[in-house]
Amino acid sequence: MESPGRVVVIGGGPGGYAAAFRAADLGWNTTLVDTEKNPGGVCLYRGCIPSKALLHATQVLWEARHATTMGIRFAPPEIDFAQLRTWKNGVVERLTGALGDLCRRRQVTFIQGRARFETPTSLVVDRHDGEPLQLSADHVILATGSRPAWIPGLQIDSPRVMDSTAALALEEIPPTLLIIGGGVIGLELGSVYAALGCRVSIVEMTPGLLPGADRDLVRMVIKRLQPQFQEVLVQARVVALVDTGEGVRATLEDAQGQRREESYHRVLMAVGRRPNSEELGLEKTTVEVVRGFVQVDSQMRTRNPNIWAIGDLVGGPMLAHKAAHEARVAVEAMSGKNVSFEPNAIPAVCYTDPELAWAGLTETAAAEKNIPCKVVRFPWGASGRAQTIEQPDGLTKLIVSPEDERILGIGLVGRGAGEMIAEGVLAIEMGAVVQDLAEVIHPHPTLSETIMEAAEVFFGHSPHYFVPKRNKPST
Ligand code: NAD
């Protein structure tokens, strides 16, 4: 097969390597450039994978502690932090090594270095080892991702103030930790550090943790997490940080403007992420950048016709699975296929214990945008499976269109919510109606049944959850 041309992908995260592999599969002469030794990006080296490994360890600790309910008693855990770190790093090395291997098998040329444009079709790569390399390309796909954001006034030069990368390195478990930002990273890493014996305080600027998710779901997560944390402050800000040599003194300001000072051994900044668009030499191209985000059309094409961009760099939810799907669209569009990125639902998961997952329309967004919907809930207390695994504090809810009974959104909280959300995403994408979910036979006893039963609640005939007639689903 004659190659359609030469493509260079800059950035080897889940967006970049998915793009490179798809391009190679479609016959493109493909080069992938990344600063690390192997592909993987933030997700594998400093994000999703190491954090999920640590969250798994956290869950094991929780299970052991709570096994007493079943009459099983373990001795208090002894945690060998060096071994925990080695194990977590081993998971990362296995996966990134496998991606390097996949590059070789697909004949994708992998270059460790930093690429920048000289012209829209030529690049220089400052290689990790060796002289700078000139590359020419028919097409370039930008997938350089994002980095942790810092609050400008709080950017002090102190090793005691960490971002998520430093926190995941797990150099030490400080006795106390202040987390600025009660979003996904704040809660995930907060629960890891708390489980490993650190007293964690969280300061969140908005009125609630995990803004974006429905409050009834968030409340169930907080109910379990709050006792693990020292303090959770919402509608509060950190206005100053000072490294005292022994710790960090933070000035906290509450909603009423009252200030107080507290000292912590470490601080974690988890207030979102910023796109990496600055050092690419984009000024040598006609790519448009707005507030750091590269602008693209629905095929992921920038204003420079042979340059494409995907992932965190282009805005929207900063999620690996969104980037990987954009990668496919970009490469197929580049190959002349009639595709575009127009998902109806991009699932979001917070991997705390319990997990929280949602997709499509939320109840909150429906209220804000005045979108009519019916909401049905199935509490996991009524699920046999949830009872057998000691996880009755969960909830499954469906957001349904009153007009045609289509599934518009789904929300889940509980063990394994991140796995189960895919059924809801499929339902939304396939245009399923609530009756479809009610009539699909789900295995018993499983947590997935709660999706079927929530659908049955809609019709008032869930076998395990009695809804009095006067409490028919809300409109
Ligand atoms: P986030 O946007 O999820 O949360 C940041 C939080 O910080 C928000 O609640 C925000 O209100 C708060 N905040 C902002 N400024 C603040 C201030 N000055 N003081 C106090 N609070 C402030 O961002 P994150 O948790 O840093 O995560 C970054 C990105 O990485 C997100 O896009 C997230 O989706 C992604 N991520 C995803 C996962 C996952 O899918 N499980 C895990 C980690 C990170």
CSV table of C-alpha atoms and ligand atoms in Angstrom, one decimal, residues 47-48 51-52 146 151 154 180-188 203-206 208-211 236-238 269-273 312 316-319 321 348-351, ligand 1:
chain,number,residue,atom,x,y,z
A,47,GLY,CA,-2.0,11.2,36.4
A,48,CYS,CA,-4.7,8.5,35.8
A,51,SER,CA,-3.3,7.8,41.0
A,52,LYS,CA,-5.6,4.8,40.4
A,146,SER,CA,-1.8,20.3,29.9
A,151,ILE,CA,-2.9,30.5,41.6
A,154,LEU,CA,0.3,31.6,45.8
A,180,ILE,CA,-6.3,23.9,47.6
A,181,GLY,CA,-9.1,22.8,45.3
A,182,GLY,CA,-11.9,20.4,46.0
A,183,GLY,CA,-12.2,19.0,42.5
A,184,VAL,CA,-11.3,15.5,41.2
A,185,ILE,CA,-7.6,15.7,42.0
A,186,GLY,CA,-8.2,17.2,45.4
A,187,LEU,CA,-10.6,14.4,46.4
A,188,GLU,CA,-8.7,11.5,44.8
A,203,VAL,CA,-10.2,24.4,50.8
A,204,GLU,CA,-12.7,24.8,47.9
A,205,MET,CA,-13.6,28.2,46.4
A,206,THR,CA,-17.2,27.3,45.2
A,208,GLY,CA,-19.5,22.6,47.1
A,209,LEU,CA,-16.9,20.0,46.3
A,210,LEU,CA,-16.8,18.5,42.8
A,211,PRO,CA,-18.6,21.4,41.0
A,236,ALA,CA,-13.2,29.6,51.1
A,237,ARG,CA,-9.9,30.7,49.7
A,238,VAL,CA,-6.3,30.6,50.5
A,269,MET,CA,-2.4,22.9,44.6
A,270,ALA,CA,-5.2,21.2,42.7
A,271,VAL,CA,-7.1,24.0,41.0
A,272,GLY,CA,-7.3,22.8,37.5
A,273,ARG,CA,-4.9,22.5,34.5
A,312,ASP,CA,-6.5,19.0,26.8
A,316,GLY,CA,-13.5,20.9,26.9
A,317,PRO,CA,-13.2,18.2,29.6
A,318,MET,CA,-9.6,17.4,30.2
A,319,LEU,CA,-10.0,13.7,30.1
A,321,HIS,CA,-10.8,9.2,26.9
A,348,ALA,CA,-16.7,11.7,34.0
A,349,VAL,CA,-15.5,9.6,36.9
A,350,CYS,CA,-14.1,10.6,40.3
A,351,TYR,CA,-12.3,7.5,41.5
B,1,NAD,P1,-10.9,20.5,38.7
B,1,NAD,O1,-11.3,21.5,37.8
B,1,NAD,O2,-11.6,19.2,38.7
B,1,NAD,O3,-11.1,21.1,40.2
B,1,NAD,C1,-10.4,22.3,40.6
B,1,NAD,C2,-11.2,22.8,41.8
B,1,NAD,O4,-10.4,23.8,42.3
B,1,NAD,C3,-12.6,23.3,41.5
B,1,NAD,O5,-13.5,22.7,42.4
B,1,NAD,C4,-12.4,24.8,41.6
B,1,NAD,O6,-13.6,25.4,42.1
B,1,NAD,C5,-11.3,24.8,42.7
B,1,NAD,N1,-10.6,26.1,42.7
B,1,NAD,C6,-10.2,26.8,41.7
B,1,NAD,N2,-9.5,27.9,42.1
B,1,NAD,C7,-9.5,27.8,43.5
B,1,NAD,C8,-9.0,28.6,44.5
B,1,NAD,N3,-8.3,29.7,44.2
B,1,NAD,N4,-9.1,28.3,45.8
B,1,NAD,C9,-9.8,27.1,46.1
B,1,NAD,N5,-10.4,26.3,45.1
B,1,NAD,C10,-10.2,26.7,43.9
B,1,NAD,O7,-9.4,20.4,38.5
B,1,NAD,P2,-8.3,19.4,39.1
B,1,NAD,O8,-8.9,18.6,40.2
B,1,NAD,O9,-7.1,20.2,39.4
B,1,NAD,O10,-8.1,18.4,37.9
B,1,NAD,C11,-7.5,18.9,36.7
B,1,NAD,C12,-8.1,18.3,35.5
B,1,NAD,O11,-7.7,17.0,35.5
B,1,NAD,C13,-9.6,18.3,35.4
B,1,NAD,O12,-10.0,18.7,34.2
B,1,NAD,C14,-10.0,16.9,35.7
B,1,NAD,O13,-11.1,16.5,35.0
B,1,NAD,C15,-8.8,16.1,35.3
B,1,NAD,N6,-8.7,15.0,36.1
B,1,NAD,C16,-9.5,13.9,35.9
B,1,NAD,C17,-9.5,12.9,36.7
B,1,NAD,C18,-10.5,11.8,36.5
B,1,NAD,O14,-11.0,11.7,35.4
B,1,NAD,N7,-10.7,10.9,37.5
B,1,NAD,C19,-8.6,12.8,37.8
B,1,NAD,C20,-7.8,13.8,38.0
B,1,NAD,C21,-7.8,14.9,37.1
